[in-house]
Coordinates of C-alpha atoms and ligand atoms in Angstrom, one line a residue:
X3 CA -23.0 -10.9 11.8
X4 CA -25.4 -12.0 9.2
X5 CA -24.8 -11.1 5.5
X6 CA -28.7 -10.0 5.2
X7 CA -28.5 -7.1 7.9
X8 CA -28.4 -4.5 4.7
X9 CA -25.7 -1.4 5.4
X10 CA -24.6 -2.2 8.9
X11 CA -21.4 -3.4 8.1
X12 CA -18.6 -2.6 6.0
X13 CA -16.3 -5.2 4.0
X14 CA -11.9 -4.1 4.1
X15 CA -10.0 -6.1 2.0
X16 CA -6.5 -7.2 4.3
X17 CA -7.8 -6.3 7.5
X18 CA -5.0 -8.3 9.2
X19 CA -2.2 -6.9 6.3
X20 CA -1.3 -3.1 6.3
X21 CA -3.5 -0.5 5.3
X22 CA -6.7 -2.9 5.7
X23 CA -6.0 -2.9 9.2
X24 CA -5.6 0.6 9.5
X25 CA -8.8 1.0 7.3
X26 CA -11.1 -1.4 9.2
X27 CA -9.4 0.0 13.1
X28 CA -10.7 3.8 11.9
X29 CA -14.1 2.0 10.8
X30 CA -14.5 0.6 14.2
X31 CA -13.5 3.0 15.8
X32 CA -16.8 5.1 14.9
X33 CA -18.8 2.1 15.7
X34 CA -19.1 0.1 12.4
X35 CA -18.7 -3.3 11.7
X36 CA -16.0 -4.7 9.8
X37 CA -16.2 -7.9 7.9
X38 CA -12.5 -8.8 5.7
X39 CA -11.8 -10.6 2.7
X40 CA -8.0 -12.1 3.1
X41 CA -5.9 -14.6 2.0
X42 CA -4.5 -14.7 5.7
X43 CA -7.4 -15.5 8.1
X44 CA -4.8 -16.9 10.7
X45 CA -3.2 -13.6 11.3
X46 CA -6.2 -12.3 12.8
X47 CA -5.2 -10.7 16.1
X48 CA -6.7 -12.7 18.7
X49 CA -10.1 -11.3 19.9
X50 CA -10.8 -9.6 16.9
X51 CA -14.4 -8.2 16.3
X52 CA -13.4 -8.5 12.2
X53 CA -15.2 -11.3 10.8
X54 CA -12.9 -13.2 8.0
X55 CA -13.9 -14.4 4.9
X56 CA -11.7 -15.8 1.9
X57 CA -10.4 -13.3 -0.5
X58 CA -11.1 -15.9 -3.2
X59 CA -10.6 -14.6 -6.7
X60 CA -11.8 -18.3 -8.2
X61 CA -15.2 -18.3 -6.0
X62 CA -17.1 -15.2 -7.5
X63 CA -20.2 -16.7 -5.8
X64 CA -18.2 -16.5 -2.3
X65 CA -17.3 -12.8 -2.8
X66 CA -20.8 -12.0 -3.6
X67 CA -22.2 -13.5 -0.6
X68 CA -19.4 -12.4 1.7
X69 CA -20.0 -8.5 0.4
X70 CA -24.1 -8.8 -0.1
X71 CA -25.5 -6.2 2.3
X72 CA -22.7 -4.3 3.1
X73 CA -22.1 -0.5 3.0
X74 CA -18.8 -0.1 1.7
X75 CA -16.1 -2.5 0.3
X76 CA -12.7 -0.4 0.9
X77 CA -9.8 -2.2 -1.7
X78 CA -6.9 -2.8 -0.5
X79 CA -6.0 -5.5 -3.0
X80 CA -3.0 -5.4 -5.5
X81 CA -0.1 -6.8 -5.5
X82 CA 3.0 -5.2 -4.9
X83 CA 5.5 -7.2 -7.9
X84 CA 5.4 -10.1 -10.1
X85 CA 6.0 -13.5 -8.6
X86 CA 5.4 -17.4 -9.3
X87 CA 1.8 -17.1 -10.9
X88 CA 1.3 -13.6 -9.8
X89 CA 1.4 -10.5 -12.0
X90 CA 0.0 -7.3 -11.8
X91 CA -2.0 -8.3 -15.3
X92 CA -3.5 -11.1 -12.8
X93 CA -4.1 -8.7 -10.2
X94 CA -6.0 -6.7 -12.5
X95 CA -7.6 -9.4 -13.7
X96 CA -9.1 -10.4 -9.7
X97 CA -9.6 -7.1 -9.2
X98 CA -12.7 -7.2 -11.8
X99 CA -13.8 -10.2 -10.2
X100 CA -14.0 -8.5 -6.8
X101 CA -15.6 -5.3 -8.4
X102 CA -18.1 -7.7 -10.2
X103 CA -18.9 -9.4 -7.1
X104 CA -19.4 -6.2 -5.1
X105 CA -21.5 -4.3 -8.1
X106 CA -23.9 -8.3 -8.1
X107 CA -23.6 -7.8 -4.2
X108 CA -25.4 -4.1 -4.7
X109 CA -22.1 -2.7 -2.4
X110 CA -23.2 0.7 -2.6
X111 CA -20.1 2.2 -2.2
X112 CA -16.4 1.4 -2.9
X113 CA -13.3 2.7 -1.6
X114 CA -10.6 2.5 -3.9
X115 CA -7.0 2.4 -2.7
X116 CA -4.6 3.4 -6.2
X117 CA -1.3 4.9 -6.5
X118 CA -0.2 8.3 -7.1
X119 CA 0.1 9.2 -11.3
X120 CA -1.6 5.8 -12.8
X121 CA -1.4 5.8 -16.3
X122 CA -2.5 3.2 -19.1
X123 CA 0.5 4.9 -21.0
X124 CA 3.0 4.4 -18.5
X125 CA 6.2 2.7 -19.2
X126 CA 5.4 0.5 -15.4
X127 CA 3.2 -2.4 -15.1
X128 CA 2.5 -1.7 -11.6
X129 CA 1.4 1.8 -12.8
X130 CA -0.4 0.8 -15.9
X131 CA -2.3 -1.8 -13.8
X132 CA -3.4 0.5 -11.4
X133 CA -4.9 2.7 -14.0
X134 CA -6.8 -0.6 -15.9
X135 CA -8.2 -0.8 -12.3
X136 CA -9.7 2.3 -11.7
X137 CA -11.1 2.5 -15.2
X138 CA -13.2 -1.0 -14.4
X139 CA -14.1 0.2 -11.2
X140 CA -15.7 3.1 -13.4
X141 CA -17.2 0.5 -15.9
X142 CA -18.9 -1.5 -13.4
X143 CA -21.0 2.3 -12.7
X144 CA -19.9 1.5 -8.8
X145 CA -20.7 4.6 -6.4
X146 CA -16.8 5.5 -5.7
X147 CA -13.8 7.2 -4.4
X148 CA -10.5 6.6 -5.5
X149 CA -7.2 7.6 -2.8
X150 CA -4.0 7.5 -4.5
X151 CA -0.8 7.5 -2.2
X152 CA 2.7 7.4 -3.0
X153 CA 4.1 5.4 0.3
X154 CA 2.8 4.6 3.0
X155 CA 4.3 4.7 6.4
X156 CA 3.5 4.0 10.1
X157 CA 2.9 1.0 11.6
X158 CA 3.9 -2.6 9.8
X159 CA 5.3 -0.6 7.0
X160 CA 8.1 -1.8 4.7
X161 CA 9.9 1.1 3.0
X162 CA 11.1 3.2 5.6
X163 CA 11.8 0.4 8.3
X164 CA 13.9 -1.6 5.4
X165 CA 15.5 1.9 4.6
X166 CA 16.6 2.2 8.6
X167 CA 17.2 -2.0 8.7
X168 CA 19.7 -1.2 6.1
X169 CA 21.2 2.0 7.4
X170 CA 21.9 -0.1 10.9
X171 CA 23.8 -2.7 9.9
X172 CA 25.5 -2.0 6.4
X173 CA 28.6 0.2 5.9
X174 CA 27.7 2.4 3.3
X175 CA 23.6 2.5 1.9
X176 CA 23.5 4.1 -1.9
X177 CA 21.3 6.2 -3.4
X178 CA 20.8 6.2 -7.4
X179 CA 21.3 9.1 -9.5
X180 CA 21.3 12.3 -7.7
X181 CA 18.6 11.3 -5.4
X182 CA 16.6 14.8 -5.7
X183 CA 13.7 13.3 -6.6
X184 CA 10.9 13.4 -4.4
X185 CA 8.6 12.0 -2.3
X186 CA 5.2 12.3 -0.4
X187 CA 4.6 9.5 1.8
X188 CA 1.7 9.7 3.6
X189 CA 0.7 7.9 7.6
X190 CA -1.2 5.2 7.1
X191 CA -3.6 6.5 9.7
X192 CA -4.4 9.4 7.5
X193 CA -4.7 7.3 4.3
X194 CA -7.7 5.4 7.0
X195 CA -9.5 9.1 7.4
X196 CA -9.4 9.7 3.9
X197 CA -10.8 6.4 3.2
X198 CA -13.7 6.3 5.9
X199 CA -14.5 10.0 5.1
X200 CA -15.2 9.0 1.2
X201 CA -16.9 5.9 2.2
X202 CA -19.5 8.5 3.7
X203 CA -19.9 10.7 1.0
X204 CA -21.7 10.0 -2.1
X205 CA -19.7 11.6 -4.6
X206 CA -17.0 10.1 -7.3
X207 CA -13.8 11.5 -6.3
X208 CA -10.2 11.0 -7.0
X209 CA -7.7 12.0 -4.3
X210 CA -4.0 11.8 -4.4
X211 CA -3.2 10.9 -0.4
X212 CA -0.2 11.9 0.4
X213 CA 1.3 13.6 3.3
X214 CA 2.6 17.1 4.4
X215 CA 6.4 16.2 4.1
X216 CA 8.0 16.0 0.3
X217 CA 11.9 15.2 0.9
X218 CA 14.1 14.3 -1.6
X219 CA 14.7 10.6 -1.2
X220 CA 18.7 12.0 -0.5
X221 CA 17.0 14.0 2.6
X222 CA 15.3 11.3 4.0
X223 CA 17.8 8.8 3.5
X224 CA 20.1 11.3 5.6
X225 CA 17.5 11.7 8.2
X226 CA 16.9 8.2 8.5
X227 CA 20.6 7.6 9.2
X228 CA 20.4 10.7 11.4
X229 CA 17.4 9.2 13.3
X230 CA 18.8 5.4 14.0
X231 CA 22.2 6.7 14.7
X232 CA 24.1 4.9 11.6
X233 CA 27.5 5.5 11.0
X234 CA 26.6 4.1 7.4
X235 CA 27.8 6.5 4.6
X236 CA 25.2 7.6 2.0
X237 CA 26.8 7.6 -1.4
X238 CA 25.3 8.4 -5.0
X239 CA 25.6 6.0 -7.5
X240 CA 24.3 6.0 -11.2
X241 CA 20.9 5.2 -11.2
X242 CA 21.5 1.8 -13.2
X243 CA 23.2 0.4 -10.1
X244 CA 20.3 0.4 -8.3
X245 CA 18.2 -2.4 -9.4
X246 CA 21.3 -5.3 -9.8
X247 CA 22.4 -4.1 -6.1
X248 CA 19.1 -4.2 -4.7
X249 CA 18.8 -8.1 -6.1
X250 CA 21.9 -9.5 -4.7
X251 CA 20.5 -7.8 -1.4
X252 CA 16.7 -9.2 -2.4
X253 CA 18.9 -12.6 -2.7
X254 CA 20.5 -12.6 0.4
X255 CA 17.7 -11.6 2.2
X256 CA 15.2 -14.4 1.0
X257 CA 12.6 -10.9 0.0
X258 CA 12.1 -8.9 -3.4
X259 CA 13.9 -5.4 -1.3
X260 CA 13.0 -3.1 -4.3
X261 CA 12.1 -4.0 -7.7
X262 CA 13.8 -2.1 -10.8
X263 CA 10.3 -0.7 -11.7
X264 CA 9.6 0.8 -8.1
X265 CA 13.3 2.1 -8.4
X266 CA 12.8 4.1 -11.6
X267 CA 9.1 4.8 -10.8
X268 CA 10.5 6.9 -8.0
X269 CA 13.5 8.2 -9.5
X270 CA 11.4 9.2 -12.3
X271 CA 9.1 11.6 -9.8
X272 CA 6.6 9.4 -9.7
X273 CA 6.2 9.4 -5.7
X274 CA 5.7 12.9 -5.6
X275 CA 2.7 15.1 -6.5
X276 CA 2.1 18.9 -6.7
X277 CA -1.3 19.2 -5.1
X278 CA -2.2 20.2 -1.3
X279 CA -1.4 17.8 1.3
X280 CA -4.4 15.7 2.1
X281 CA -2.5 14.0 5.4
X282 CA -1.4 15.8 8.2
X283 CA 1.2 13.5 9.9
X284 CA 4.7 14.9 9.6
X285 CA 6.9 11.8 8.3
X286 CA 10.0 13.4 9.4
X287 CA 8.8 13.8 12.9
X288 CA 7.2 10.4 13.0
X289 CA 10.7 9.0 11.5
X290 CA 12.2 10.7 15.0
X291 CA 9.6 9.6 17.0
X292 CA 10.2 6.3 15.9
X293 CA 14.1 6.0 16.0
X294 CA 14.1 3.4 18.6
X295 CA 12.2 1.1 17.2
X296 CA 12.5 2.0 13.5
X297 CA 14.9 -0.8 11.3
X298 CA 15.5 -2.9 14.5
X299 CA 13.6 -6.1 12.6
X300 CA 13.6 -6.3 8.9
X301 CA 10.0 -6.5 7.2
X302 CA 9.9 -9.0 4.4
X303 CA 7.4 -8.3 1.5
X304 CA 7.7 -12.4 0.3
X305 CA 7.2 -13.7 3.5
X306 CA 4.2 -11.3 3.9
X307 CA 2.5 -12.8 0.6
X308 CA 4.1 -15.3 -0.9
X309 CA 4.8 -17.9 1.8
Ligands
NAP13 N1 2.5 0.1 0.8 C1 2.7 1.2 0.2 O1 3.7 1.9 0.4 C2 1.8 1.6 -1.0 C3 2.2 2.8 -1.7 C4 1.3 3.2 -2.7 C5 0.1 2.6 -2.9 N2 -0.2 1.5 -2.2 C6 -1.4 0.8 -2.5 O2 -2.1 0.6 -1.3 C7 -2.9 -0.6 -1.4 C8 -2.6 -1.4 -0.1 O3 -1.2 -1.7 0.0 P1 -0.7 -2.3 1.3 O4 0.8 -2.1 1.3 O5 -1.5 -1.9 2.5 O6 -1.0 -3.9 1.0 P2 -1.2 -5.1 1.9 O7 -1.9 -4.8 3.1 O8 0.1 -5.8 2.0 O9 -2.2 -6.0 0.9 C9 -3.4 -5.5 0.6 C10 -4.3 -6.6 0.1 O10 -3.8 -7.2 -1.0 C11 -3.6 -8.6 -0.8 N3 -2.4 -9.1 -1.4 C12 -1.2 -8.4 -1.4 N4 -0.3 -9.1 -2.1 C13 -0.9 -10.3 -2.5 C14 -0.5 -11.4 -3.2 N5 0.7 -11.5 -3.7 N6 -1.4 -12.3 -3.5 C15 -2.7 -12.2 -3.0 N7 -3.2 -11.2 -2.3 C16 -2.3 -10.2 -2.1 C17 -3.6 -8.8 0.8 O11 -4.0 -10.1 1.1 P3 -4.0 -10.6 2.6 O12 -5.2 -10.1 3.2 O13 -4.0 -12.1 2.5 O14 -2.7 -10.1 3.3 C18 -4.5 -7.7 1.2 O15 -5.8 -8.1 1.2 C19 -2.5 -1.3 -2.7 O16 -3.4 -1.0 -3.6 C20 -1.2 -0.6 -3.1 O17 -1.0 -0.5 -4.4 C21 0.6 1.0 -1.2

């Protein structure tokens, strides 16, 4: 692939991560080509047709060249909590350098992956973040879509497996507060329709991505155990207890399990929208599809990006 072929290929940030690979496997799948922008060229599956480029936030000139004639850049990037030299106001910071790049590129279209309920008010720097992002994407007068999911599930995915890891081998598995508040997780496959069907459309959109299923976290916790066949009993505790004990786990396990924020982000109902569902795979039903495999390996968010 050349970068001067104008339009005939599309540019997925993480193509070899989680919902880039999705993204770019839905994109070839109807016959485009996929280039990737990645920190983690060596975790390209062998064979791949995806050609890798760095994801390179101090070589603006790179990015350029590496997007310049594509169709599409779909965004991936964002980082999932603050660690060593990483922050989500440094994430938002490289996040203008890649929209830059793509606008100098002439991209003509960007898909945006958010988060449910980003606000430049919000009490969460993850959330707050997100918003700052989708507001430059706007400055930059980018052609664009923006999905916003709450969770994402299938495949590599971290939350549910570590959810089932947990429920396998530990005795008891506790749930802050009264654990009614919801969520709307939504297949990752879907979250790659959404994404390639707003990549063909011209129009600025906004869609929250999320999935037919809305559990209470209680619910799925209980059909998670139900699923793996734990004997581990699901107890409330106060809400406060949930941060300090997922740390000591976080320690023991070498990983960051679940930060404080993403605790009371969740607990505060922001995983959970009102709207129509916009994916159609059932996460309960893919949870009891999955109940072989599901938990047997932990998934380890550090590892992933930070070593
Ligand atoms: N996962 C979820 O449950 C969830 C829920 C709601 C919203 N989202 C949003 O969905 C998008 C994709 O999430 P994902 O879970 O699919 O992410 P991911 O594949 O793990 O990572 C997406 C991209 O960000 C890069 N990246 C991640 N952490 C990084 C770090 N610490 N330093 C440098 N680069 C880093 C990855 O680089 P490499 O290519 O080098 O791996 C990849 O290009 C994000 O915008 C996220 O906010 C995810």
């Amino acid at each position: 692939m050349t970068s001067t072929e104008s339009g005939d290929f599309d540019v997925v940030t993480g193509a070899f991560s989680y919902s880039g690979a999705a993204i770019a496997s839905e994109l070839q799948a109807a016959g485009r080509r996929v280039r990737t922008l990645t920190g983690h060229p060596g975790r390209a599956p062998a064979g791949t047709a995806i050609e890798a480029r760095p994801l390179d936030f101090t070589d603006p000139a790179g990015l350029t060249e590496s997007l310049r004639g594509a169709r599409a850049l779909f965004n991936t990037y964002w980082v999932r909590f603050p660690h060593g030299q990483v922050s989500h106001e440094t994430a938002v910071a490289q996040s203008r350098v890649l929209f830059r790049a793509a606008a100098e590129a002439g991209v003509r279209r960007v898909v945006h992956v958010s988060i449910t309920h980003p606000s430049a008010d919000s009490p969460y720097p993850y959330f707050r973040g997100k918003a700052a992002v989708e507001v430059a994407l706007r400055d930059f007068g980018l052609s664009h879509a923006v999905l916003r999911p709450s969770i994402l599930f299938g495949g590599s995915g971290v939350l549910i497996n570590n959810i089932a890891w947990l429920l396998r081998r530990l005795p008891v598995f506790a749930v802050g507060g009264t654990g009614a508040y919801r969520v709307r997780p939504i297949h990752i496959d879907d979250l790659a329709r959404l994404a390639a069907r707003a990549a063909d459309s011209a129009q600025t959109s906004v869609i929250d991505a999320v999935g037919p299923d809305r559990p209470t976290f209680l619910e799925l916790v209980h059909h998670i155990r139900d699923a793996v066949g734990s004997r581990g009993l699901v107890i409330r505790v106060p809400g406060a207890l949930i941060p300090p004990t997922a740390r000591v786990l976080g320690l023991a396990l070498r990983d960051t399990l679940l930060t404080g924020e993403e605790y009371q982000a969740m607990a505060g109902g922001l995983a959970d929208t009102e709207g129509p569902a916009t994916g159609d795979t059932s996460l309960m039903q893919w949870i009891t599809d999955h109940k072989g495999t599901l938990g047997r390996t932990y998934a380890n968010e550090l590892v992933r990006h930070f070593r």
